[in-house]
Short mmCIF file of C-alpha atoms in Angstrom, two decimals:
data_model
loop_
_atom_site.label_atom_id
_atom_site.label_comp_id
_atom_site.label_asym_id
_atom_site.label_seq_id
_atom_site.Cartn_x
_atom_site.Cartn_y
_atom_site.Cartn_z
CA UNK I 1 0.00 0.00 0.00
CA UNK I 2 1.34 3.42 -1.01
CA UNK I 3 0.22 6.86 0.09
CA UNK I 4 0.31 10.49 -1.00
CA UNK I 5 -0.27 13.49 1.28
CA UNK I 6 -2.29 16.28 -0.37
CA UNK I 7 -3.05 19.78 0.91
CA UNK I 8 -6.60 20.71 1.85
CA UNK I 9 -6.39 23.53 -0.70
CA UNK I 10 -6.74 21.26 -3.77
CA UNK I 11 -9.17 18.56 -4.78
CA UNK I 12 -8.34 14.89 -4.33
CA UNK I 13 -9.76 12.29 -6.74
CA UNK I 14 -9.80 8.47 -6.77
CA UNK I 15 -8.37 8.40 -10.31
CA UNK I 16 -5.70 11.15 -10.24
CA UNK I 17 -2.29 10.60 -8.66
CA UNK I 18 -0.36 13.76 -9.53
CA UNK I 19 -0.92 16.84 -7.32
CA UNK I 20 0.90 20.16 -7.02
CA UNK I 21 0.97 19.81 -3.22
CA UNK I 22 1.90 16.09 -3.15
CA UNK I 23 4.19 15.05 -0.30
CA UNK I 24 5.22 12.06 1.78
CA UNK I 25 4.97 14.07 5.01
CA UNK I 26 1.93 15.54 6.73
CA UNK I 27 3.25 19.09 7.11
CA UNK I 28 0.43 21.33 8.35
CA UNK I 29 0.35 24.91 9.60
CA UNK I 30 -2.23 26.61 11.81
CA UNK I 31 -2.72 29.60 14.04
CA UNK I 32 -3.62 29.03 17.64
CA UNK I 33 -7.40 28.66 17.63
CA UNK I 34 -7.31 27.35 14.05
CA UNK I 35 -7.34 23.94 12.39
CA UNK I 36 -4.59 21.69 11.08
CA UNK I 37 -5.97 19.89 8.01
CA UNK I 38 -4.70 17.50 5.34
CA UNK I 39 -5.80 14.79 2.90
CA UNK I 40 -4.20 11.38 2.38
CA UNK I 41 -4.63 9.21 -0.70
CA UNK I 42 -4.01 5.50 -0.07
CA UNK I 43 -3.32 3.36 -3.13
CA UNK I 44 -3.39 -0.45 -3.35
CA UNK I 45 -6.49 -1.21 -1.27
CA UNK I 46 -9.01 -3.75 -2.51
CA UNK I 47 -12.72 -3.66 -1.68
CA UNK I 48 -13.96 -3.14 1.87
CA UNK I 49 -11.31 -3.46 4.55
CA UNK I 50 -10.88 -2.90 8.26
CA UNK I 51 -9.01 0.31 9.10
CA UNK I 52 -7.24 1.71 12.12
CA UNK I 53 -5.60 5.15 12.39
CA UNK I 54 -3.43 6.18 15.30
CA UNK I 55 -1.77 9.52 15.99
CA UNK I 56 1.69 9.23 17.53
CA UNK I 57 1.96 12.80 18.79
CA UNK I 58 0.71 13.97 22.17
CA UNK I 59 -1.32 17.13 22.68
CA UNK I 60 -3.46 17.03 19.53
CA UNK I 61 -7.02 15.70 19.33
CA UNK I 62 -7.19 14.46 15.76
CA UNK I 63 -10.36 13.81 13.77
CA UNK I 64 -10.19 11.12 11.06
CA UNK I 65 -12.64 11.01 8.16
CA UNK I 66 -13.14 8.65 5.24
CA UNK I 67 -13.35 10.63 2.01
CA UNK I 68 -16.47 9.53 0.14
CA UNK I 69 -16.32 9.70 -3.70
CA UNK I 70 -19.13 11.85 -5.10
CA UNK I 71 -20.28 11.47 -8.70
CA UNK I 72 -20.24 14.50 -10.97
CA UNK I 73 -21.97 13.44 -14.15
CA UNK I 74 -21.67 14.61 -17.71
CA UNK I 75 -22.54 18.32 -18.00
CA UNK I 76 -26.09 19.16 -19.01
CA UNK I 77 -25.25 22.03 -21.33
CA UNK I 78 -27.10 25.32 -21.28
CA UNK I 79 -26.32 28.46 -23.21
CA UNK I 80 -25.74 30.44 -20.02
CA UNK I 81 -23.35 28.03 -18.30
CA UNK I 82 -21.89 25.65 -20.87
CA UNK I 83 -18.41 24.99 -19.45
CA UNK I 84 -16.58 24.69 -16.14
CA UNK I 85 -14.31 27.44 -14.90
CA UNK I 86 -10.82 27.64 -16.38
CA UNK I 87 -11.91 24.65 -16.94
CA UNK I 88 -10.84 22.48 -14.02
CA UNK I 89 -12.40 19.13 -14.90
CA UNK I 90 -15.33 18.18 -17.08
CA UNK I 91 -17.63 15.34 -15.98
CA UNK I 92 -18.22 12.55 -15.66
CA UNK I 93 -15.83 11.92 -12.76
CA UNK I 94 -15.75 11.10 -9.06
CA UNK I 95 -14.43 13.60 -6.53
CA UNK I 96 -13.68 13.40 -2.81
CA UNK I 97 -16.02 16.15 -1.62
CA UNK I 98 -17.76 14.29 1.22
CA UNK I 99 -16.14 13.43 4.57
CA UNK I 100 -17.63 10.62 6.64
CA UNK I 101 -16.36 10.22 10.23
CA UNK I 102 -14.03 7.24 10.09
CA UNK I 103 -15.55 3.95 11.15
CA UNK I 104 -14.10 0.46 11.49
CA UNK I 105 -14.03 -0.18 7.73
CA UNK I 106 -13.37 1.71 4.51
CA UNK I 107 -14.32 0.89 0.93
CA UNK I 108 -11.85 1.43 -1.90
CA UNK I 109 -12.76 2.75 -5.34
CA UNK I 110 -10.48 1.23 -7.98
CA UNK I 111 -7.92 0.43 -5.30
CA UNK I 112 -7.94 3.92 -3.74
CA UNK I 113 -9.06 5.13 -0.31
CA UNK I 114 -9.11 8.78 0.69
CA UNK I 115 -8.75 10.19 4.20
CA UNK I 116 -9.29 13.67 5.60
CA UNK I 117 -7.52 14.54 8.85
CA UNK I 118 -8.11 17.61 11.00
CA UNK I 119 -7.12 18.83 14.45
CA UNK I 120 -8.34 21.92 16.29
CA UNK I 121 -5.55 23.84 18.01
CA UNK I 122 -6.48 25.47 21.32
CA UNK I 123 -6.01 29.24 21.59
CA UNK I 124 -3.62 28.80 24.53
CA UNK I 125 -1.54 26.12 22.78
CA UNK I 126 2.21 26.73 22.84
CA UNK I 127 3.53 27.84 19.46
CA UNK I 128 6.20 25.66 17.88
CA UNK I 129 6.95 22.74 15.57
CA UNK I 130 5.72 19.32 16.68
CA UNK I 131 6.98 16.10 15.07
CA UNK I 132 5.42 12.68 15.24
CA UNK I 133 3.59 10.28 12.98
CA UNK I 134 0.31 8.71 11.99
CA UNK I 135 -0.05 4.96 11.54
CA UNK I 136 -2.69 3.80 9.07
CA UNK I 137 -3.49 0.09 9.01
CA UNK I 138 -5.83 -1.29 6.35
CA UNK I 139 -6.49 -5.00 6.01
CA UNK I 140 -3.40 -5.87 8.00
CA UNK I 141 -1.04 -3.64 6.01
CA UNK I 142 0.39 -0.53 7.68
CA UNK I 143 1.92 2.72 6.44
CA UNK I 144 3.75 5.11 8.75
CA UNK I 145 3.32 8.75 7.75
CA UNK I 146 5.64 11.38 9.27
CA UNK I 147 3.89 14.38 10.82
CA UNK I 148 5.14 17.93 11.26
CA UNK I 149 2.58 20.26 12.82
CA UNK I 150 3.58 23.94 12.93
CA UNK I 151 1.56 26.02 15.38
CA UNK I 152 2.17 29.71 14.74
CA UNK I 153 2.42 32.41 17.38
CA UNK I 154 -0.66 34.43 16.38
CA UNK I 155 -4.17 33.62 17.62
CA UNK I 156 -6.98 33.30 15.07
CA UNK I 157 -8.95 36.58 15.16
CA UNK I 158 -12.61 36.59 16.18
CA UNK I 159 -15.16 36.34 13.36
CA UNK I 160 -16.65 39.59 12.04
CA UNK I 161 -17.89 38.59 8.57
CA UNK I 162 -21.67 38.15 8.36
CA UNK I 163 -21.98 34.73 6.76
CA UNK I 164 -25.08 32.74 5.83
CA UNK I 165 -26.06 29.71 3.73
CA UNK I 166 -29.78 28.95 3.79
CA UNK I 167 -30.79 25.86 5.74
CA UNK I 168 -33.72 23.66 4.66
CA UNK I 169 -35.54 22.29 7.72
CA UNK I 170 -37.76 19.97 5.68
CA UNK I 171 -34.82 18.34 3.89
CA UNK I 172 -33.34 17.36 7.25
CA UNK I 173 -36.49 15.36 7.96
CA UNK I 174 -36.90 14.03 4.41
CA UNK I 175 -33.33 12.89 3.75
CA UNK I 176 -32.92 11.29 7.17
CA UNK I 177 -36.36 9.67 7.08
CA UNK I 178 -37.52 11.19 10.33
CA UNK I 179 -40.42 13.37 11.47
CA UNK I 180 -39.99 17.08 12.05
CA UNK I 181 -40.12 17.80 15.77
CA UNK I 182 -39.15 14.28 16.84
CA UNK I 183 -36.21 13.67 19.17
CA UNK I 184 -34.21 12.23 16.27
CA UNK I 185 -35.00 15.28 14.15
CA UNK I 186 -33.87 17.61 16.92
CA UNK I 187 -30.61 15.69 17.31
CA UNK I 188 -29.87 15.88 13.59
CA UNK I 189 -30.95 19.52 13.41
CA UNK I 190 -28.39 20.34 16.11
CA UNK I 191 -25.68 18.49 14.17
CA UNK I 192 -26.43 20.54 11.05
CA UNK I 193 -26.16 23.74 13.07
CA UNK I 194 -22.86 22.66 14.63
CA UNK I 195 -21.40 22.25 11.13
CA UNK I 196 -22.69 25.72 10.24
CA UNK I 197 -20.81 27.15 13.21
CA UNK I 198 -17.71 25.13 12.28
CA UNK I 199 -17.56 27.04 8.99
CA UNK I 200 -18.04 30.38 10.81
CA UNK I 201 -21.59 30.75 9.60
CA UNK I 202 -23.11 33.18 12.11
CA UNK I 203 -26.35 34.22 10.38
CA UNK I 204 -29.49 32.09 10.01
CA UNK I 205 -32.79 32.35 8.17
CA UNK I 206 -35.32 31.18 10.81
CA UNK I 207 -38.79 29.79 10.10
CA UNK I 208 -41.12 32.79 9.95
CA UNK I 209 -44.53 33.17 11.56
CA UNK I 210 -47.60 31.56 10.06
CA UNK I 211 -50.69 33.63 9.17
CA UNK I 212 -54.37 32.71 9.45
CA UNK I 213 -57.16 34.89 8.09
CA UNK I 214 -59.94 35.35 10.68
CA UNK I 215 -62.03 38.00 8.95
CA UNK I 216 -62.01 40.54 6.15
CA UNK I 217 -58.46 41.93 6.16
CA UNK I 218 -58.01 40.51 9.66
CA UNK I 219 -55.28 38.00 10.54
CA UNK I 220 -53.79 36.21 13.48
CA UNK I 221 -50.19 35.02 13.55
CA UNK I 222 -48.20 32.30 15.27
CA UNK I 223 -44.56 33.22 15.88
CA UNK I 224 -43.97 30.59 18.58
CA UNK I 225 -41.68 28.35 16.47
CA UNK I 226 -39.83 31.43 15.28
CA UNK I 227 -39.08 32.58 18.83
CA UNK I 228 -38.11 29.10 19.99
CA UNK I 229 -35.71 28.65 17.07
CA UNK I 230 -34.00 32.03 17.46
CA UNK I 231 -33.43 31.48 21.19
CA UNK I 232 -31.84 28.08 20.52
CA UNK I 233 -29.70 29.52 17.72
CA UNK I 234 -28.40 32.33 19.94
CA UNK I 235 -27.40 29.73 22.54
CA UNK I 236 -25.36 27.96 19.84
CA UNK I 237 -23.42 31.11 18.92
CA UNK I 238 -25.42 32.57 16.03
CA UNK I 239 -25.44 36.36 16.22
CA UNK I 240 -27.40 37.53 13.16
CA UNK I 241 -30.63 36.54 11.42
CA UNK I 242 -32.30 37.26 8.11
CA UNK I 243 -35.97 36.81 7.41
CA UNK I 244 -37.40 34.90 4.49
CA UNK I 245 -38.62 37.37 1.86
CA UNK I 246 -41.94 38.99 2.79
CA UNK I 247 -42.86 39.17 -0.88
CA UNK I 248 -42.31 37.16 -4.02
CA UNK I 249 -42.94 37.01 -7.76
CA UNK I 250 -45.04 34.65 -9.83
CA UNK I 251 -43.14 35.50 -13.00
CA UNK I 252 -39.73 37.02 -13.71
CA UNK I 253 -41.37 39.05 -16.51
CA UNK I 254 -44.09 40.74 -14.40
CA UNK I 255 -43.94 43.74 -12.11
CA UNK I 256 -46.27 42.55 -9.34
CA UNK I 257 -44.84 41.39 -6.03
CA UNK I 258 -47.17 39.33 -3.84
CA UNK I 259 -47.36 38.87 -0.05
CA UNK I 260 -48.95 36.24 2.18
CA UNK I 261 -47.51 33.31 0.23
CA UNK I 262 -48.34 34.76 -3.17
CA UNK I 263 -52.00 35.50 -2.43
CA UNK I 264 -52.13 39.32 -2.25
CA UNK I 265 -50.57 42.00 -4.49
CA UNK I 266 -48.30 43.93 -2.15
CA UNK I 267 -49.38 47.45 -3.24
CA UNK I 268 -53.10 46.78 -2.92
CA UNK I 269 -55.05 47.89 0.16
CA UNK I 270 -55.35 44.22 1.12
CA UNK I 271 -51.57 43.94 0.92
CA UNK I 272 -51.15 46.96 3.17
CA UNK I 273 -53.67 45.56 5.66
CA UNK I 274 -51.84 42.24 5.82
CA UNK I 275 -48.36 43.77 6.14
CA UNK I 276 -49.38 46.32 8.74
CA UNK I 277 -50.57 43.53 11.03
CA UNK I 278 -47.81 41.06 10.18
CA UNK I 279 -44.89 43.45 10.51
CA UNK I 280 -46.44 45.13 13.52
CA UNK I 281 -46.55 41.90 15.49
CA UNK I 282 -43.12 40.84 14.22
CA UNK I 283 -41.63 44.16 15.32
CA UNK I 284 -43.08 43.78 18.80
CA UNK I 285 -41.46 40.35 19.13
CA UNK I 286 -38.08 41.78 18.11
CA UNK I 287 -38.40 44.61 20.65
CA UNK I 288 -39.55 42.31 23.45
CA UNK I 289 -36.54 40.02 22.98
CA UNK I 290 -33.99 42.74 22.21
CA UNK I 291 -33.39 41.28 18.74
CA UNK I 292 -33.98 44.28 16.44
CA UNK I 293 -30.29 44.96 15.77
CA UNK I 294 -29.67 41.27 15.04
CA UNK I 295 -32.20 41.05 12.19
CA UNK I 296 -32.13 41.84 8.47
CA UNK I 297 -35.43 41.82 6.57
CA UNK I 298 -35.65 40.50 3.01
CA UNK I 299 -38.18 42.27 0.79
CA UNK I 300 -38.34 40.14 -2.39
CA UNK I 301 -35.40 38.00 -3.45
CA UNK I 302 -33.44 39.04 -6.56
CA UNK I 303 -35.37 42.09 -7.80
CA UNK I 304 -34.97 42.74 -11.50
CA UNK I 305 -35.84 45.31 -14.16
CA UNK I 306 -39.43 44.08 -14.39
CA UNK I 307 -40.37 44.56 -10.72
CA UNK I 308 -37.83 47.21 -9.61
CA UNK I 309 -40.35 50.07 -9.27
CA UNK I 310 -42.77 47.99 -7.20
CA UNK I 311 -39.85 46.67 -5.16
CA UNK I 312 -38.79 50.20 -4.23
CA UNK I 313 -42.35 51.14 -3.30
CA UNK I 314 -42.64 48.03 -1.10
CA UNK I 315 -39.37 48.95 0.64
CA UNK I 316 -40.86 52.35 1.46
CA UNK I 317 -44.02 50.77 2.90
CA UNK I 318 -41.98 48.39 5.06
CA UNK I 319 -39.81 51.22 6.39
CA UNK I 320 -43.01 53.01 7.46
CA UNK I 321 -44.54 49.93 9.08
CA UNK I 322 -41.36 48.64 10.73
CA UNK I 323 -38.96 51.54 11.33
CA UNK I 324 -35.44 50.68 12.40
CA UNK I 325 -35.23 47.29 10.67
CA UNK I 326 -32.38 46.80 8.17
CA UNK I 327 -33.55 45.87 4.66
CA UNK I 328 -31.45 43.62 2.41
CA UNK I 329 -31.76 41.49 -0.69
CA UNK I 330 -29.62 39.47 -3.07
CA UNK I 331 -29.59 40.70 -6.65
CA UNK I 332 -27.95 40.87 -10.00
CA UNK I 333 -28.08 44.34 -11.55
CA UNK I 334 -31.44 46.04 -10.98
CA UNK I 335 -32.48 49.72 -10.76
CA UNK I 336 -33.40 49.62 -7.06
CA UNK I 337 -31.28 52.60 -6.02
CA UNK I 338 -31.88 53.96 -2.54
CA UNK I 339 -34.23 51.17 -1.46
CA UNK I 340 -32.07 49.00 0.85
CA UNK I 341 -29.68 49.22 3.76
CA UNK I 342 -27.69 46.21 2.58
CA UNK I 343 -27.11 45.40 -1.11
CA UNK I 344 -26.03 41.83 -1.89
CA UNK I 345 -24.89 41.65 -5.54
CA UNK I 346 -23.39 38.66 -7.30
CA UNK I 347 -19.61 38.92 -7.10
CA UNK I 348 -19.55 39.40 -10.89
CA UNK I 349 -22.24 42.10 -10.72
CA UNK I 350 -20.32 43.95 -8.03
CA UNK I 351 -17.18 44.13 -10.16
CA UNK I 352 -19.12 45.06 -13.29
CA UNK I 353 -21.02 47.87 -11.50
CA UNK I 354 -18.46 48.73 -8.85
CA UNK I 355 -18.92 52.50 -9.08
CA UNK I 356 -22.67 52.23 -8.48
CA UNK I 357 -22.36 49.94 -5.44
CA UNK I 358 -19.59 52.06 -3.95
CA UNK I 359 -21.87 55.09 -4.30
CA UNK I 360 -24.42 53.19 -2.17
CA UNK I 361 -21.71 52.58 0.41
CA UNK I 362 -20.88 56.27 0.34
CA UNK I 363 -24.42 56.98 1.57
CA UNK I 364 -23.92 54.66 4.54
CA UNK I 365 -25.26 51.43 3.01
CA UNK I 366 -23.55 48.08 3.51
CA UNK I 367 -22.33 45.89 0.62
CA UNK I 368 -22.15 42.10 0.81
CA UNK I 369 -21.90 39.61 -2.05
CA UNK I 370 -23.31 36.27 -3.06
CA UNK I 371 -23.02 33.46 -5.57
CA UNK I 372 -25.56 30.81 -6.59
CA UNK I 373 -25.93 28.97 -9.91
CA UNK I 374 -24.10 31.99 -11.29
CA UNK I 375 -21.78 33.46 -12.14
CA UNK I 376 -20.70 30.51 -14.26
CA UNK I 377 -18.14 31.07 -16.97
CA UNK I 378 -15.90 34.06 -17.69
CA UNK I 379 -13.51 32.89 -14.95
CA UNK I 380 -15.46 34.04 -11.88
CA UNK I 381 -14.93 32.02 -8.71
CA UNK I 382 -17.78 29.96 -7.32
CA UNK I 383 -18.17 26.89 -5.13
CA UNK I 384 -18.91 24.27 -7.81
CA UNK I 385 -17.40 20.78 -7.74
CA UNK I 386 -16.10 21.06 -11.30
CA UNK I 387 -14.19 24.23 -10.36
CA UNK I 388 -10.86 24.17 -8.51
CA UNK I 389 -11.28 23.89 -4.74
CA UNK I 390 -9.47 27.21 -4.48
CA UNK I 391 -12.43 28.82 -6.28
CA UNK I 392 -14.44 28.21 -3.10
CA UNK I 393 -11.51 29.29 -0.93
CA UNK I 394 -11.25 32.70 -2.61
CA UNK I 395 -14.82 33.81 -1.95
CA UNK I 396 -13.87 35.65 1.23
CA UNK I 397 -10.54 36.89 -0.10
CA UNK I 398 -12.83 38.94 -2.34
CA UNK I 399 -14.69 40.07 0.77
CA UNK I 400 -11.40 41.41 2.13
CA UNK I 401 -10.24 43.09 -1.06
CA UNK I 402 -13.50 44.95 -1.66
CA UNK I 403 -14.63 45.39 1.98
CA UNK I 404 -17.74 43.28 1.39
CA UNK I 405 -18.85 42.70 4.97
CA UNK I 406 -21.30 39.85 4.42
CA UNK I 407 -21.79 36.76 2.26
CA UNK I 408 -24.95 34.89 1.26
CA UNK I 409 -25.65 31.62 -0.51
CA UNK I 410 -29.08 30.11 -0.97
CA UNK I 411 -28.10 26.50 -0.28
CA UNK I 412 -26.66 24.73 2.74
CA UNK I 413 -28.73 21.56 2.22
CA UNK I 414 -31.16 22.60 -0.51
CA UNK I 415 -31.33 19.23 -2.28
CA UNK I 416 -33.84 19.46 -5.11
CA UNK I 417 -36.84 17.12 -5.48
CA UNK I 418 -35.63 13.57 -6.20
CA UNK I 419 -31.95 14.61 -6.02
CA UNK I 420 -29.46 12.17 -4.50
CA UNK I 421 -26.46 14.41 -3.74
CA UNK I 422 -24.11 11.41 -3.79
CA UNK I 423 -24.95 10.58 -7.42
CA UNK I 424 -26.91 13.46 -9.01
CA UNK I 425 -25.24 16.85 -9.06
CA UNK I 426 -26.86 18.41 -12.13
CA UNK I 427 -30.40 18.66 -10.68
CA UNK I 428 -33.40 20.39 -12.22
CA UNK I 429 -34.54 23.59 -10.51
CA UNK I 430 -37.63 25.79 -10.84
CA UNK I 431 -37.98 29.33 -9.51
CA UNK I 432 -41.35 30.97 -10.25
CA UNK I 433 -41.70 30.54 -14.04
CA UNK I 434 -37.97 29.99 -14.62
CA UNK I 435 -36.34 26.59 -15.12
CA UNK I 436 -32.65 25.73 -15.08
CA UNK I 437 -30.19 22.93 -14.36
CA UNK I 438 -28.03 23.69 -11.33
CA UNK I 439 -24.25 23.21 -11.54
CA UNK I 440 -22.62 20.52 -9.36
CA UNK I 441 -22.34 21.57 -5.73
CA UNK I 442 -24.71 24.52 -5.93
CA UNK I 443 -27.36 22.82 -3.80
CA UNK I 444 -25.37 21.81 -0.73
CA UNK I 445 -22.29 21.94 1.51
CA UNK I 446 -23.26 18.86 3.54
CA UNK I 447 -24.39 15.30 2.85
CA UNK I 448 -27.19 13.30 4.51
CA UNK I 449 -25.27 10.37 5.98
CA UNK I 450 -26.65 7.32 7.73
CA UNK I 451 -27.99 8.79 10.97
CA UNK I 452 -25.50 11.64 10.74
CA UNK I 453 -24.58 14.75 8.81
CA UNK I 454 -21.38 14.57 6.76
CA UNK I 455 -19.48 17.72 5.84
CA UNK I 456 -17.82 18.53 2.53
CA UNK I 457 -14.41 19.74 1.41
CA UNK I 458 -16.16 22.88 0.19
CA UNK I 459 -17.55 23.49 3.67
CA UNK I 460 -14.01 23.24 5.02
CA UNK I 461 -12.76 25.52 2.23
CA UNK I 462 -15.34 28.13 3.22
CA UNK I 463 -14.27 27.77 6.85
CA UNK I 464 -10.65 28.39 5.97
CA UNK I 465 -11.63 31.25 3.66
CA UNK I 466 -13.59 32.92 6.47
CA UNK I 467 -10.56 32.57 8.76
CA UNK I 468 -8.23 34.02 6.12
CA UNK I 469 -10.60 36.99 5.73
CA UNK I 470 -10.21 37.74 9.44
CA UNK I 471 -6.42 37.26 9.26
CA UNK I 472 -6.10 39.73 6.38
CA UNK I 473 -8.26 42.24 8.23
CA UNK I 474 -6.19 41.84 11.40
CA UNK I 475 -2.98 42.44 9.44
CA UNK I 476 -4.57 45.43 7.68
CA UNK I 477 -5.47 46.99 11.03
CA UNK I 478 -1.71 47.26 11.71
CA UNK I 479 -0.28 47.42 8.18
CA UNK I 480 -2.76 47.84 5.32
CA UNK I 481 -0.05 47.70 2.66
CA UNK I 482 1.20 44.35 3.96
CA UNK I 483 -2.32 42.87 3.93
CA UNK I 484 -3.04 44.15 0.44
CA UNK I 485 0.27 42.78 -0.84
CA UNK I 486 -0.45 39.34 0.63
CA UNK I 487 -3.97 39.32 -0.81
CA UNK I 488 -2.70 40.41 -4.22
CA UNK I 489 -0.31 37.48 -4.46
CA UNK I 490 -3.32 35.15 -4.75
CA UNK I 491 -6.44 37.24 -5.31
CA UNK I 492 -6.64 40.27 -7.60
CA UNK I 493 -10.29 40.04 -8.55
CA UNK I 494 -13.15 37.55 -8.60
CA UNK I 495 -11.88 36.25 -11.95
CA UNK I 496 -8.16 36.86 -11.45
CA UNK I 497 -6.72 34.43 -8.91
CA UNK I 498 -3.75 32.13 -8.31
CA UNK I 499 -4.82 28.59 -9.16
CA UNK I 500 -1.66 26.72 -8.11
CA UNK I 501 -2.44 25.22 -4.70
CA UNK I 502 1.25 24.91 -3.80
CA UNK I 503 1.79 28.63 -4.39
CA UNK I 504 -1.38 29.41 -2.44
CA UNK I 505 -0.13 27.40 0.54
CA UNK I 506 3.12 29.40 0.61
CA UNK I 507 1.20 32.67 0.81
CA UNK I 508 -1.04 31.29 3.56
CA UNK I 509 2.02 30.47 5.69
CA UNK I 510 3.35 33.96 5.00
CA UNK I 511 0.05 35.36 6.28
CA UNK I 512 0.43 33.40 9.53
CA UNK I 513 3.98 34.62 9.98
CA UNK I 514 3.05 38.23 9.23
CA UNK I 515 0.22 38.25 11.75
CA UNK I 516 2.60 36.78 14.33
CA UNK I 517 5.14 39.55 13.76
CA UNK I 518 2.70 42.44 14.07
#
């Protein structure tokens, strides 16, 4: 049995054996409070075998995972996203995106087994270089892998980036074959939220209140599940919340925005009557719990040219009915000037209309960014499985470069109807009257394992990206030129990045050393 050590900054595959970061030593670097991470490819394993991994180095609590091969099928071509970025790799292929906590056995694919290894370093850990080894025994055959863990002097800065990926409560029940509200559901729900916090996700979209009509233009609302959820989330370390959109479209070509689950045109008297009651009660709940400053209110997701005027009018109505709440929405380019407190453009849209968004900022507005099924093509980074893993890693380097203080993605576990995320990663998707095929990885950062939630390499890449954002900001607070120079060695724009993982790793170590010096 042979092995290759591979950095966590590049993809590992069951059928590729040449990597820019390949090594025979596990040489990892971390700040105090950060993670040591690495991948190991084991070659010459047949079928299912017993496995045992032992760390021969005191002081580190190591987590071992089996890397699960995920199928990325042949691309389903569309005119708007026909090819992968750069391109990295075109399907069909298998990729080690999923990490299953290591059990007693592993199963090889074509003689190959993948491992992911991570260790959290305590903030009070003594800086230095620690040498030891890891023994991996599979089917009676053992390999000894040298280990060199470098713990740097600096402590990982506290998180400041507002970071959210939308969580689907119903998919937790559906994909784990359990009932919502059951003890098993609650256990799994907590595991999903722990993985969100692992990746420094600190903003959630809670279940909103339900409405029941009790008379003409008269409603009663139930916010009990909303309050219960937010209180639990705060206890788990979540500090910000965004509401589901209060309005929505029936067609991307029409101007009308509807409220109350698409039943009432928002600018009608009936719409005003509904919103005045709904937002009034919601506002009282925020005040009673001291949550107003923690919440961002979505008006109508992704406004466009067709509904921009009505969108701006609805924003004005909401400001009147619920003063003090921060309004936000994700968008491509749309003429919605002056309507929001927080604008969340696609990273490509931000760069293409940078002057406009910076003018918003100049009036005191906040600018975040997002990605979803786009941008795809033209070299823009995104978190797809057929893009380099560094494309996910650079999302928050862009946040540093452009001072984009928040990030949004629509999908933490948004598996589409009849999608098996282990085998189907070009799923069909419908939004109002629009249909598309989603690129691989767009729907999820986690996998529904057997009685457990399994994380992905892209989740870990987003975690490390969020940490690198905070490191660059901490350096910039002391020496802005040094931070900008470090960022520019790898990231110059959302479609101008360093794609060599070995070169990236060198800059990352330089970042650690720089933070330690200052």
